[in-house]
Each structure stands twice: as C-alpha cells, then as structure tokens.
mmCIF file with all atom_site columns, C-alpha atoms in Angstrom:
data_model
loop_
_atom_site.group_PDB
_atom_site.id
_atom_site.type_symbol
_atom_site.label_atom_id
_atom_site.label_alt_id
_atom_site.label_comp_id
_atom_site.label_asym_id
_atom_site.label_entity_id
_atom_site.label_seq_id
_atom_site.pdbx_PDB_ins_code
_atom_site.Cartn_x
_atom_site.Cartn_y
_atom_site.Cartn_z
_atom_site.occupancy
_atom_site.B_iso_or_equiv
_atom_site.pdbx_formal_charge
_atom_site.auth_seq_id
_atom_site.auth_comp_id
_atom_site.auth_asym_id
_atom_site.auth_atom_id
_atom_site.pdbx_PDB_model_num
ATOM 1   C CA . MET A 1 1   ? 8.016   -3.145  26.415  1.00 46.00 ? 1   MET A CA 1
ATOM 2   C CA . ASN A 1 2   ? 9.834   -5.661  24.330  1.00 54.00 ? 2   ASN A CA 1
ATOM 3   C CA . GLU A 1 3   ? 9.803   -5.130  20.474  1.00 60.00 ? 3   GLU A CA 1
ATOM 4   C CA . GLN A 1 4   ? 7.055   -7.790  19.041  1.00 60.00 ? 4   GLN A CA 1
ATOM 5   C CA . PRO A 1 5   ? 10.106  -10.564 18.205  1.00 81.00 ? 5   PRO A CA 1
ATOM 6   C CA . GLU A 1 6   ? 10.663  -11.335 13.763  1.00 87.00 ? 6   GLU A CA 1
ATOM 7   C CA . LYS A 1 7   ? 9.090   -14.469 14.451  1.00 90.00 ? 7   LYS A CA 1
ATOM 8   C CA . THR A 1 8   ? 6.311   -13.498 15.371  1.00 91.00 ? 8   THR A CA 1
ATOM 9   C CA . ARG A 1 9   ? 5.769   -10.598 13.015  1.00 89.00 ? 9   ARG A CA 1
ATOM 10  C CA . GLU A 1 10  ? 6.954   -12.987 9.948   1.00 92.00 ? 10  GLU A CA 1
ATOM 11  C CA . PHE A 1 11  ? 3.847   -15.891 11.275  1.00 93.00 ? 11  PHE A CA 1
ATOM 12  C CA . ILE A 1 12  ? 1.034   -12.621 11.494  1.00 93.00 ? 12  ILE A CA 1
ATOM 13  C CA . GLU A 1 13  ? 2.043   -11.322 7.962   1.00 94.00 ? 13  GLU A CA 1
ATOM 14  C CA . ASN A 1 14  ? 1.911   -14.825 6.559   1.00 92.00 ? 14  ASN A CA 1
ATOM 15  C CA . PHE A 1 15  ? -0.447  -16.297 8.764   1.00 96.00 ? 15  PHE A CA 1
ATOM 16  C CA . ILE A 1 16  ? -3.471  -16.154 5.614   1.00 94.00 ? 16  ILE A CA 1
ATOM 17  C CA . VAL A 1 17  ? -2.173  -17.355 2.210   1.00 94.00 ? 17  VAL A CA 1
ATOM 18  C CA . GLU A 1 18  ? -2.019  -14.589 -0.087  1.00 96.00 ? 18  GLU A CA 1
ATOM 19  C CA . GLU A 1 19  ? -3.358  -16.105 -3.920  1.00 96.00 ? 19  GLU A CA 1
ATOM 20  C CA . LEU A 1 20  ? -1.633  -17.152 -6.312  1.00 96.00 ? 20  LEU A CA 1
ATOM 21  C CA . GLU A 1 21  ? -2.749  -13.928 -8.508  1.00 97.00 ? 21  GLU A CA 1
ATOM 22  C CA . ILE A 1 22  ? -2.101  -11.481 -5.827  1.00 97.00 ? 22  ILE A CA 1
ATOM 23  C CA . GLN A 1 23  ? 1.453   -13.180 -5.576  1.00 96.00 ? 23  GLN A CA 1
ATOM 24  C CA . ASN A 1 24  ? 2.234   -12.517 -9.042  1.00 97.00 ? 24  ASN A CA 1
ATOM 25  C CA . ALA A 1 25  ? 1.470   -8.942  -8.344  1.00 97.00 ? 25  ALA A CA 1
ATOM 26  C CA . ARG A 1 26  ? 2.923   -8.368  -5.499  1.00 97.00 ? 26  ARG A CA 1
ATOM 27  C CA . ASN A 1 27  ? 6.385   -9.833  -7.862  1.00 96.00 ? 27  ASN A CA 1
ATOM 28  C CA . ARG A 1 28  ? 4.976   -7.563  -11.260 1.00 96.00 ? 28  ARG A CA 1
ATOM 29  C CA . GLY A 1 29  ? 5.362   -4.861  -8.214  1.00 96.00 ? 29  GLY A CA 1
ATOM 30  C CA . ASP A 1 30  ? 8.343   -5.483  -7.094  1.00 95.00 ? 30  ASP A CA 1
ATOM 31  C CA . GLU A 1 31  ? 10.310  -5.640  -10.352 1.00 94.00 ? 31  GLU A CA 1
ATOM 32  C CA . LEU A 1 32  ? 8.934   -1.878  -10.773 1.00 92.00 ? 32  LEU A CA 1
ATOM 33  C CA . GLY A 1 33  ? 10.236  -0.794  -7.547  1.00 92.00 ? 33  GLY A CA 1
ATOM 34  C CA . SER A 1 34  ? 5.852   -0.696  -6.224  1.00 92.00 ? 34  SER A CA 1
ATOM 35  C CA . ASP A 1 35  ? 5.430   -0.096  -2.967  1.00 91.00 ? 35  ASP A CA 1
ATOM 36  C CA . GLU A 1 36  ? 2.069   -2.081  -2.361  1.00 96.00 ? 36  GLU A CA 1
ATOM 37  C CA . PRO A 1 37  ? 0.700   -3.464  0.808   1.00 96.00 ? 37  PRO A CA 1
ATOM 38  C CA . SER A 1 38  ? 2.582   -6.374  2.509   1.00 96.00 ? 38  SER A CA 1
ATOM 39  C CA . SER A 1 39  ? 0.296   -10.079 3.729   1.00 96.00 ? 39  SER A CA 1
ATOM 40  C CA . GLY A 1 40  ? -1.259  -9.562  6.591   1.00 97.00 ? 40  GLY A CA 1
ATOM 41  C CA . SER A 1 41  ? -2.064  -5.669  5.345   1.00 97.00 ? 41  SER A CA 1
ATOM 42  C CA . GLY A 1 42  ? -3.779  -6.852  2.621   1.00 97.00 ? 42  GLY A CA 1
ATOM 43  C CA . ALA A 1 43  ? -6.179  -9.286  4.760   1.00 97.00 ? 43  ALA A CA 1
ATOM 44  C CA . PHE A 1 44  ? -6.184  -6.443  7.609   1.00 97.00 ? 44  PHE A CA 1
ATOM 45  C CA . LEU A 1 45  ? -8.228  -5.260  3.707   1.00 98.00 ? 45  LEU A CA 1
ATOM 46  C CA . GLN A 1 46  ? -10.166 -7.535  2.809   1.00 98.00 ? 46  GLN A CA 1
ATOM 47  C CA . THR A 1 47  ? -11.905 -7.588  6.247   1.00 98.00 ? 47  THR A CA 1
ATOM 48  C CA . LEU A 1 48  ? -12.314 -4.653  7.251   1.00 98.00 ? 48  LEU A CA 1
ATOM 49  C CA . ALA A 1 49  ? -14.630 -4.475  3.962   1.00 98.00 ? 49  ALA A CA 1
ATOM 50  C CA . LEU A 1 50  ? -16.612 -7.326  4.493   1.00 97.00 ? 50  LEU A CA 1
ATOM 51  C CA . ALA A 1 51  ? -16.959 -6.532  8.050   1.00 97.00 ? 51  ALA A CA 1
ATOM 52  C CA . LEU A 1 52  ? -18.483 -2.761  6.637   1.00 97.00 ? 52  LEU A CA 1
ATOM 53  C CA . ARG A 1 53  ? -21.005 -5.034  3.991   1.00 97.00 ? 53  ARG A CA 1
ATOM 54  C CA . ALA A 1 54  ? -19.175 -2.145  1.770   1.00 98.00 ? 54  ALA A CA 1
ATOM 55  C CA . LYS A 1 55  ? -20.655 -1.116  -1.718  1.00 97.00 ? 55  LYS A CA 1
ATOM 56  C CA . SER A 1 56  ? -18.513 0.816   -2.702  1.00 98.00 ? 56  SER A CA 1
ATOM 57  C CA . VAL A 1 57  ? -14.795 0.894   -2.363  1.00 98.00 ? 57  VAL A CA 1
ATOM 58  C CA . VAL A 1 58  ? -12.366 3.537   -3.539  1.00 98.00 ? 58  VAL A CA 1
ATOM 59  C CA . GLU A 1 59  ? -8.525  3.534   -3.129  1.00 98.00 ? 59  GLU A CA 1
ATOM 60  C CA . LEU A 1 60  ? -6.075  6.463   -3.844  1.00 97.00 ? 60  LEU A CA 1
ATOM 61  C CA . GLY A 1 61  ? -3.009  4.310   -5.264  1.00 97.00 ? 61  GLY A CA 1
ATOM 62  C CA . THR A 1 62  ? -3.460  1.619   -7.180  1.00 97.00 ? 62  THR A CA 1
ATOM 63  C CA . GLY A 1 63  ? 0.961   0.596   -7.763  1.00 97.00 ? 63  GLY A CA 1
ATOM 64  C CA . THR A 1 64  ? 0.364   -2.889  -8.830  1.00 97.00 ? 64  THR A CA 1
ATOM 65  C CA . GLY A 1 65  ? -2.893  -4.274  -8.474  1.00 97.00 ? 65  GLY A CA 1
ATOM 66  C CA . VAL A 1 66  ? -2.138  -5.868  -5.049  1.00 98.00 ? 66  VAL A CA 1
ATOM 67  C CA . GLY A 1 67  ? -3.561  -3.733  -2.435  1.00 97.00 ? 67  GLY A CA 1
ATOM 68  C CA . THR A 1 68  ? -6.652  -3.835  -4.878  1.00 98.00 ? 68  THR A CA 1
ATOM 69  C CA . LEU A 1 69  ? -7.119  -7.131  -5.323  1.00 98.00 ? 69  LEU A CA 1
ATOM 70  C CA . TRP A 1 70  ? -7.588  -8.339  -2.086  1.00 98.00 ? 70  TRP A CA 1
ATOM 71  C CA . LEU A 1 71  ? -10.157 -5.325  -1.128  1.00 98.00 ? 71  LEU A CA 1
ATOM 72  C CA . ALA A 1 72  ? -12.275 -7.074  -4.435  1.00 97.00 ? 72  ALA A CA 1
ATOM 73  C CA . GLY A 1 73  ? -12.314 -10.503 -2.041  1.00 96.00 ? 73  GLY A CA 1
ATOM 74  C CA . GLY A 1 74  ? -13.938 -8.216  0.983   1.00 97.00 ? 74  GLY A CA 1
ATOM 75  C CA . VAL A 1 75  ? -16.800 -6.052  -1.433  1.00 97.00 ? 75  VAL A CA 1
ATOM 76  C CA . ASP A 1 76  ? -19.871 -6.941  -2.128  1.00 94.00 ? 76  ASP A CA 1
ATOM 77  C CA . GLU A 1 77  ? -19.373 -8.858  -5.219  1.00 92.00 ? 77  GLU A CA 1
ATOM 78  C CA . ASN A 1 78  ? -22.665 -5.498  -6.637  1.00 94.00 ? 78  ASN A CA 1
ATOM 79  C CA . GLY A 1 79  ? -20.851 -3.177  -5.170  1.00 96.00 ? 79  GLY A CA 1
ATOM 80  C CA . THR A 1 80  ? -17.569 -1.394  -6.645  1.00 97.00 ? 80  THR A CA 1
ATOM 81  C CA . ILE A 1 81  ? -13.870 -0.594  -6.513  1.00 98.00 ? 81  ILE A CA 1
ATOM 82  C CA . THR A 1 82  ? -12.582 2.932   -7.923  1.00 98.00 ? 82  THR A CA 1
ATOM 83  C CA . SER A 1 83  ? -9.252  2.857   -8.015  1.00 98.00 ? 83  SER A CA 1
ATOM 84  C CA . ILE A 1 84  ? -6.609  6.058   -8.735  1.00 97.00 ? 84  ILE A CA 1
ATOM 85  C CA . ASP A 1 85  ? -2.959  5.878   -9.650  1.00 97.00 ? 85  ASP A CA 1
ATOM 86  C CA . ARG A 1 86  ? -1.051  9.018   -11.166 1.00 95.00 ? 86  ARG A CA 1
ATOM 87  C CA . GLU A 1 87  ? 1.485   5.722   -13.502 1.00 96.00 ? 87  GLU A CA 1
ATOM 88  C CA . ALA A 1 88  ? 0.391   4.496   -16.316 1.00 97.00 ? 88  ALA A CA 1
ATOM 89  C CA . GLU A 1 89  ? 1.982   2.169   -15.998 1.00 96.00 ? 89  GLU A CA 1
ATOM 90  C CA . HIS A 1 90  ? 0.794   0.989   -12.409 1.00 97.00 ? 90  HIS A CA 1
ATOM 91  C CA . ILE A 1 91  ? -2.263  1.187   -14.149 1.00 97.00 ? 91  ILE A CA 1
ATOM 92  C CA . GLN A 1 92  ? -1.860  -1.014  -16.242 1.00 97.00 ? 92  GLN A CA 1
ATOM 93  C CA . LEU A 1 93  ? 0.088   -3.858  -14.398 1.00 97.00 ? 93  LEU A CA 1
ATOM 94  C CA . ALA A 1 94  ? -3.040  -4.153  -12.609 1.00 97.00 ? 94  ALA A CA 1
ATOM 95  C CA . ARG A 1 95  ? -5.337  -4.214  -14.945 1.00 97.00 ? 95  ARG A CA 1
ATOM 96  C CA . GLU A 1 96  ? -3.908  -7.254  -15.976 1.00 96.00 ? 96  GLU A CA 1
ATOM 97  C CA . ALA A 1 97  ? -3.570  -8.747  -12.291 1.00 97.00 ? 97  ALA A CA 1
ATOM 98  C CA . CYS A 1 98  ? -7.188  -8.247  -11.923 1.00 97.00 ? 98  CYS A CA 1
ATOM 99  C CA . GLU A 1 99  ? -7.963  -10.261 -15.966 1.00 97.00 ? 99  GLU A CA 1
ATOM 100 C CA . GLU A 1 100 ? -5.826  -12.670 -13.810 1.00 96.00 ? 100 GLU A CA 1
ATOM 101 C CA . MET A 1 101 ? -8.437  -12.970 -11.134 1.00 95.00 ? 101 MET A CA 1
ATOM 102 C CA . GLU A 1 102 ? -11.292 -13.185 -13.244 1.00 95.00 ? 102 GLU A CA 1
ATOM 103 C CA . ILE A 1 103 ? -12.206 -9.916  -12.297 1.00 96.00 ? 103 ILE A CA 1
ATOM 104 C CA . SER A 1 104 ? -14.554 -7.851  -14.240 1.00 93.00 ? 104 SER A CA 1
ATOM 105 C CA . THR A 1 105 ? -14.113 -3.874  -14.600 1.00 92.00 ? 105 THR A CA 1
ATOM 106 C CA . GLN A 1 106 ? -17.894 -3.197  -13.603 1.00 93.00 ? 106 GLN A CA 1
ATOM 107 C CA . ARG A 1 107 ? -16.919 -3.848  -10.068 1.00 96.00 ? 107 ARG A CA 1
ATOM 108 C CA . VAL A 1 108 ? -13.333 -2.477  -10.470 1.00 97.00 ? 108 VAL A CA 1
ATOM 109 C CA . ARG A 1 109 ? -12.834 1.134   -12.516 1.00 97.00 ? 109 ARG A CA 1
ATOM 110 C CA . LEU A 1 110 ? -9.119  1.663   -12.453 1.00 98.00 ? 110 LEU A CA 1
ATOM 111 C CA . ILE A 1 111 ? -8.856  5.726   -13.925 1.00 97.00 ? 111 ILE A CA 1
ATOM 112 C CA . HIS A 1 112 ? -5.252  6.747   -14.556 1.00 97.00 ? 112 HIS A CA 1
ATOM 113 C CA . GLY A 1 113 ? -5.353  9.880   -13.515 1.00 96.00 ? 113 GLY A CA 1
ATOM 114 C CA . SER A 1 114 ? -4.278  12.285  -10.076 1.00 95.00 ? 114 SER A CA 1
ATOM 115 C CA . PRO A 1 115 ? -5.467  10.280  -7.399  1.00 94.00 ? 115 PRO A CA 1
ATOM 116 C CA . TYR A 1 116 ? -6.802  13.920  -5.400  1.00 94.00 ? 116 TYR A CA 1
ATOM 117 C CA . ASP A 1 117 ? -8.321  15.644  -8.075  1.00 95.00 ? 117 ASP A CA 1
ATOM 118 C CA . ILE A 1 118 ? -10.717 12.920  -8.758  1.00 96.00 ? 118 ILE A CA 1
ATOM 119 C CA . LEU A 1 119 ? -11.079 12.962  -5.058  1.00 96.00 ? 119 LEU A CA 1
ATOM 120 C CA . GLN A 1 120 ? -12.445 16.235  -5.335  1.00 94.00 ? 120 GLN A CA 1
ATOM 121 C CA . LYS A 1 121 ? -14.828 15.021  -7.814  1.00 95.00 ? 121 LYS A CA 1
ATOM 122 C CA . LEU A 1 122 ? -16.391 11.742  -6.667  1.00 97.00 ? 122 LEU A CA 1
ATOM 123 C CA . THR A 1 123 ? -20.117 11.840  -4.029  1.00 96.00 ? 123 THR A CA 1
ATOM 124 C CA . ASP A 1 124 ? -20.350 13.318  -0.367  1.00 97.00 ? 124 ASP A CA 1
ATOM 125 C CA . SER A 1 125 ? -21.754 10.065  1.803   1.00 97.00 ? 125 SER A CA 1
ATOM 126 C CA . GLY A 1 126 ? -20.573 7.831   -1.607  1.00 97.00 ? 126 GLY A CA 1
ATOM 127 C CA . TYR A 1 127 ? -18.390 5.454   -0.366  1.00 98.00 ? 127 TYR A CA 1
ATOM 128 C CA . ASP A 1 128 ? -18.266 3.372   2.700   1.00 98.00 ? 128 ASP A CA 1
ATOM 129 C CA . MET A 1 129 ? -14.251 3.115   2.879   1.00 98.00 ? 129 MET A CA 1
ATOM 130 C CA . ILE A 1 130 ? -11.402 4.507   1.435   1.00 98.00 ? 130 ILE A CA 1
ATOM 131 C CA . VAL A 1 131 ? -7.752  2.729   1.704   1.00 98.00 ? 131 VAL A CA 1
ATOM 132 C CA . VAL A 1 132 ? -4.709  5.421   1.048   1.00 97.00 ? 132 VAL A CA 1
ATOM 133 C CA . ARG A 1 133 ? -1.462  5.191   0.067   1.00 95.00 ? 133 ARG A CA 1
ATOM 134 C CA . ASP A 1 134 ? -0.317  8.033   -1.935  1.00 94.00 ? 134 ASP A CA 1
ATOM 135 C CA . PHE A 1 135 ? 0.360   11.353  -0.136  1.00 94.00 ? 135 PHE A CA 1
ATOM 136 C CA . SER A 1 136 ? 1.661   13.439  -2.167  1.00 90.00 ? 136 SER A CA 1
ATOM 137 C CA . GLY A 1 137 ? -1.062  15.998  -2.290  1.00 87.00 ? 137 GLY A CA 1
ATOM 138 C CA . ASP A 1 138 ? -2.810  17.685  -0.056  1.00 91.00 ? 138 ASP A CA 1
ATOM 139 C CA . LEU A 1 139 ? -2.857  16.448  3.289   1.00 93.00 ? 139 LEU A CA 1
ATOM 140 C CA . SER A 1 140 ? -5.277  18.288  4.700   1.00 92.00 ? 140 SER A CA 1
ATOM 141 C CA . GLU A 1 141 ? -6.994  18.172  1.572   1.00 93.00 ? 141 GLU A CA 1
ATOM 142 C CA . LEU A 1 142 ? -7.229  14.330  2.344   1.00 94.00 ? 142 LEU A CA 1
ATOM 143 C CA . VAL A 1 143 ? -8.866  14.280  5.327   1.00 95.00 ? 143 VAL A CA 1
ATOM 144 C CA . ASP A 1 144 ? -11.393 17.162  4.383   1.00 96.00 ? 144 ASP A CA 1
ATOM 145 C CA . HIS A 1 145 ? -12.301 15.104  0.944   1.00 96.00 ? 145 HIS A CA 1
ATOM 146 C CA . SER A 1 146 ? -12.639 11.749  3.374   1.00 97.00 ? 146 SER A CA 1
ATOM 147 C CA . HIS A 1 147 ? -14.103 13.258  5.146   1.00 97.00 ? 147 HIS A CA 1
ATOM 148 C CA . ARG A 1 148 ? -17.022 14.246  3.100   1.00 98.00 ? 148 ARG A CA 1
ATOM 149 C CA . ILE A 1 149 ? -17.674 11.480  0.407   1.00 98.00 ? 149 ILE A CA 1
ATOM 150 C CA . LEU A 1 150 ? -17.547 8.638   3.995   1.00 98.00 ? 150 LEU A CA 1
ATOM 151 C CA . ARG A 1 151 ? -20.520 7.503   4.538   1.00 98.00 ? 151 ARG A CA 1
ATOM 152 C CA . THR A 1 152 ? -21.432 8.131   8.562   1.00 98.00 ? 152 THR A CA 1
ATOM 153 C CA . GLY A 1 153 ? -19.507 4.811   10.148  1.00 98.00 ? 153 GLY A CA 1
ATOM 154 C CA . GLY A 1 154 ? -17.231 4.457   6.184   1.00 98.00 ? 154 GLY A CA 1
ATOM 155 C CA . VAL A 1 155 ? -13.443 4.081   7.013   1.00 98.00 ? 155 VAL A CA 1
ATOM 156 C CA . CYS A 1 156 ? -10.340 6.269   6.412   1.00 98.00 ? 156 CYS A CA 1
ATOM 157 C CA . ILE A 1 157 ? -7.459  3.360   5.682   1.00 98.00 ? 157 ILE A CA 1
ATOM 158 C CA . LEU A 1 158 ? -4.249  5.044   5.460   1.00 98.00 ? 158 LEU A CA 1
ATOM 159 C CA . VAL A 1 159 ? -1.523  1.596   4.545   1.00 97.00 ? 159 VAL A CA 1
ATOM 160 C CA . HIS A 1 160 ? 2.257   2.364   4.877   1.00 96.00 ? 160 HIS A CA 1
ATOM 161 C CA . ALA A 1 161 ? 0.800   5.145   8.604   1.00 97.00 ? 161 ALA A CA 1
ATOM 162 C CA . LEU A 1 162 ? 5.289   4.282   9.637   1.00 97.00 ? 162 LEU A CA 1
ATOM 163 C CA . HIS A 1 163 ? 6.983   5.852   6.339   1.00 95.00 ? 163 HIS A CA 1
ATOM 164 C CA . GLY A 1 164 ? 9.496   2.915   7.005   1.00 94.00 ? 164 GLY A CA 1
ATOM 165 C CA . GLY A 1 165 ? 8.862   2.623   10.790  1.00 94.00 ? 165 GLY A CA 1
ATOM 166 C CA . LYS A 1 166 ? 10.502  6.375   10.660  1.00 96.00 ? 166 LYS A CA 1
ATOM 167 C CA . VAL A 1 167 ? 7.027   8.345   12.124  1.00 96.00 ? 167 VAL A CA 1
ATOM 168 C CA . ALA A 1 168 ? 6.825   6.798   15.090  1.00 95.00 ? 168 ALA A CA 1
ATOM 169 C CA . ASP A 1 169 ? 10.926  7.528   15.727  1.00 95.00 ? 169 ASP A CA 1
ATOM 170 C CA . LEU A 1 170 ? 10.624  11.331  16.954  1.00 94.00 ? 170 LEU A CA 1
ATOM 171 C CA . ALA A 1 171 ? 14.531  11.762  16.192  1.00 96.00 ? 171 ALA A CA 1
ATOM 172 C CA . GLN A 1 172 ? 13.419  11.224  12.125  1.00 95.00 ? 172 GLN A CA 1
ATOM 173 C CA . ARG A 1 173 ? 12.924  14.862  11.259  1.00 95.00 ? 173 ARG A CA 1
ATOM 174 C CA . ASP A 1 174 ? 12.541  14.825  7.607   1.00 96.00 ? 174 ASP A CA 1
ATOM 175 C CA . GLU A 1 175 ? 9.417   16.846  5.470   1.00 95.00 ? 175 GLU A CA 1
ATOM 176 C CA . VAL A 1 176 ? 7.717   13.723  4.330   1.00 94.00 ? 176 VAL A CA 1
ATOM 177 C CA . THR A 1 177 ? 8.050   11.992  7.836   1.00 96.00 ? 177 THR A CA 1
ATOM 178 C CA . VAL A 1 178 ? 7.138   14.199  9.854   1.00 96.00 ? 178 VAL A CA 1
ATOM 179 C CA . SER A 1 179 ? 4.528   15.871  7.000   1.00 95.00 ? 179 SER A CA 1
ATOM 180 C CA . ARG A 1 180 ? 2.659   11.970  7.772   1.00 96.00 ? 180 ARG A CA 1
ATOM 181 C CA . ARG A 1 181 ? 3.299   12.173  11.556  1.00 97.00 ? 181 ARG A CA 1
ATOM 182 C CA . GLU A 1 182 ? 1.209   15.158  11.338  1.00 96.00 ? 182 GLU A CA 1
ATOM 183 C CA . LEU A 1 183 ? -1.286  13.966  9.787   1.00 97.00 ? 183 LEU A CA 1
ATOM 184 C CA . LEU A 1 184 ? -1.714  11.546  12.288  1.00 97.00 ? 184 LEU A CA 1
ATOM 185 C CA . ARG A 1 185 ? -1.518  13.193  14.767  1.00 97.00 ? 185 ARG A CA 1
ATOM 186 C CA . ASN A 1 186 ? -3.862  15.708  13.243  1.00 96.00 ? 186 ASN A CA 1
ATOM 187 C CA . LEU A 1 187 ? -6.761  13.320  12.825  1.00 97.00 ? 187 LEU A CA 1
ATOM 188 C CA . ARG A 1 188 ? -6.873  11.218  16.234  1.00 97.00 ? 188 ARG A CA 1
ATOM 189 C CA . ALA A 1 189 ? -6.720  15.027  17.523  1.00 97.00 ? 189 ALA A CA 1
ATOM 190 C CA . ASP A 1 190 ? -9.843  15.447  15.607  1.00 97.00 ? 190 ASP A CA 1
ATOM 191 C CA . ARG A 1 191 ? -13.048 13.475  17.862  1.00 97.00 ? 191 ARG A CA 1
ATOM 192 C CA . GLU A 1 192 ? -15.751 14.828  16.111  1.00 97.00 ? 192 GLU A CA 1
ATOM 193 C CA . ARG A 1 193 ? -14.843 14.065  13.169  1.00 97.00 ? 193 ARG A CA 1
ATOM 194 C CA . TRP A 1 194 ? -13.590 11.002  13.663  1.00 98.00 ? 194 TRP A CA 1
ATOM 195 C CA . THR A 1 195 ? -12.962 7.295   15.541  1.00 98.00 ? 195 THR A CA 1
ATOM 196 C CA . CYS A 1 196 ? -9.025  6.198   15.548  1.00 98.00 ? 196 CYS A CA 1
ATOM 197 C CA . SER A 1 197 ? -6.259  3.665   15.943  1.00 98.00 ? 197 SER A CA 1
ATOM 198 C CA . LEU A 1 198 ? -3.773  2.152   15.459  1.00 97.00 ? 198 LEU A CA 1
ATOM 199 C CA . ASN A 1 199 ? -1.492  -0.902  14.183  1.00 95.00 ? 199 ASN A CA 1
ATOM 200 C CA . GLY A 1 200 ? 1.664   -2.414  12.793  1.00 93.00 ? 200 GLY A CA 1
ATOM 201 C CA . LEU A 1 201 ? 0.536   -5.061  10.421  1.00 95.00 ? 201 LEU A CA 1
ATOM 202 C CA . GLY A 1 202 ? 2.822   -4.119  7.126   1.00 95.00 ? 202 GLY A CA 1
ATOM 203 C CA . ASP A 1 203 ? 4.267   -0.777  8.224   1.00 95.00 ? 203 ASP A CA 1
ATOM 204 C CA . GLY A 1 204 ? 0.770   0.200   10.157  1.00 96.00 ? 204 GLY A CA 1
ATOM 205 C CA . ILE A 1 205 ? -1.901  0.417   9.569   1.00 98.00 ? 205 ILE A CA 1
ATOM 206 C CA . PHE A 1 206 ? -4.069  3.701   10.272  1.00 98.00 ? 206 PHE A CA 1
ATOM 207 C CA . ILE A 1 207 ? -7.528  3.790   10.398  1.00 98.00 ? 207 ILE A CA 1
ATOM 208 C CA . ALA A 1 208 ? -9.845  6.831   10.622  1.00 98.00 ? 208 ALA A CA 1
ATOM 209 C CA . VAL A 1 209 ? -13.888 5.654   11.504  1.00 98.00 ? 209 VAL A CA 1
ATOM 210 C CA . LYS A 1 210 ? -16.251 8.453   10.169  1.00 98.00 ? 210 LYS A CA 1
ATOM 211 C CA . ASN A 1 211 ? -18.329 9.690   13.395  1.00 98.00 ? 211 ASN A CA 1
#
C-alpha cells in the first residue's frame, strides 16, 4: 500500500482552520516543547465530543490547552471538561488560553496533580469521554479506570498513539514504544469491554468505545 502523500496529509490536517486562540496556545506549546495534538486531531476530538453529545469529559495531560480548547467547542454548553496535568506551568498556560477564548472555569476545570492518581478518584460511569495524552503511569490501570469511569458507549481516546511513528515500526524496541504498542494491542484484544479503531491523524489517534 502506498504511503499517504505529504500534500494529502497536510491538506487533511489543516482542512479545519484553528481559531486564533488555539493557534496562540499551540505557539506557547511550541516554545515550551509541549507535544500538543495536531490541528486535525483537535478537530476530530471536537467532532467526536459533539457526536457523543458529551457533557462530562476528562483529559489526562493538559499541555498548553490546545486539546482542551478544541474539546470545549464540542462539549455541551452545560457540560464540564476536567483536565489534569502534572506540570504547574502547563496548567497556568492552559488557564490563560481558556481566558483568551472566554471559556468559564465552570466549563473547564484545570487541575494540577498526577493524572493517574486523580483518575482513580473519579466517579464510576460518570464520563462520556476520556482523552489521554499522559502515558507516564501504569497503563493497565489506565485501561481499567478508563473503563470504570466511562458510561456504556463512552469513548477512550489515546492521542499520540503511535509515539512519533515508532509503534508502527516493529524494529523499534525501546521501552516506551513497546509499552505503547502493547497498550494498543491489549485494548484491541479486549473485545468484551472495548470496540476499537486506529486512525492516522496527527501522531495516531486510537479510539476505544466501551461496550
């Protein structure tokens, strides 16, 4: 199968134009070295949240707020996004991004702390969607707690699923790549609990729907 031409990928990624406030958040992320979701990934997250009529979303790994702002455009106007990041500077920059876009603190709750520790405390079946950018914790616990907190039909999204394309290259055997590869395979194999797919937006988006 031929690789997707670079011009086609660029067209897809930039087809939905980012709002200026999201571009500003992305620029801050570039300066900080934060690996933000691509524009195409952000548009996908927004569209999916809208299709789910999501009212309660949790985001593990806020970064400078690019994904958070995209999600805010798709979540119900009375809904809430809970976004958690272990870096205080990320939370501060994301807060500035939300203020620029005039998103209230009632719609987006920004929490500084360990995403995986806080995930364990979230309500059973209380969320429509969980978006994962932070893969630094126990990945088996991530899967179990994601399943626990999602309602039936809720969706777990893994952003940067392909880890810079390394996951797709079986010759890449470093610890992080192998761990990410096993995570995707384990989710795919768990057909009783999840229905999964993988797309090529950004650095790969893995979608797992709770059965």
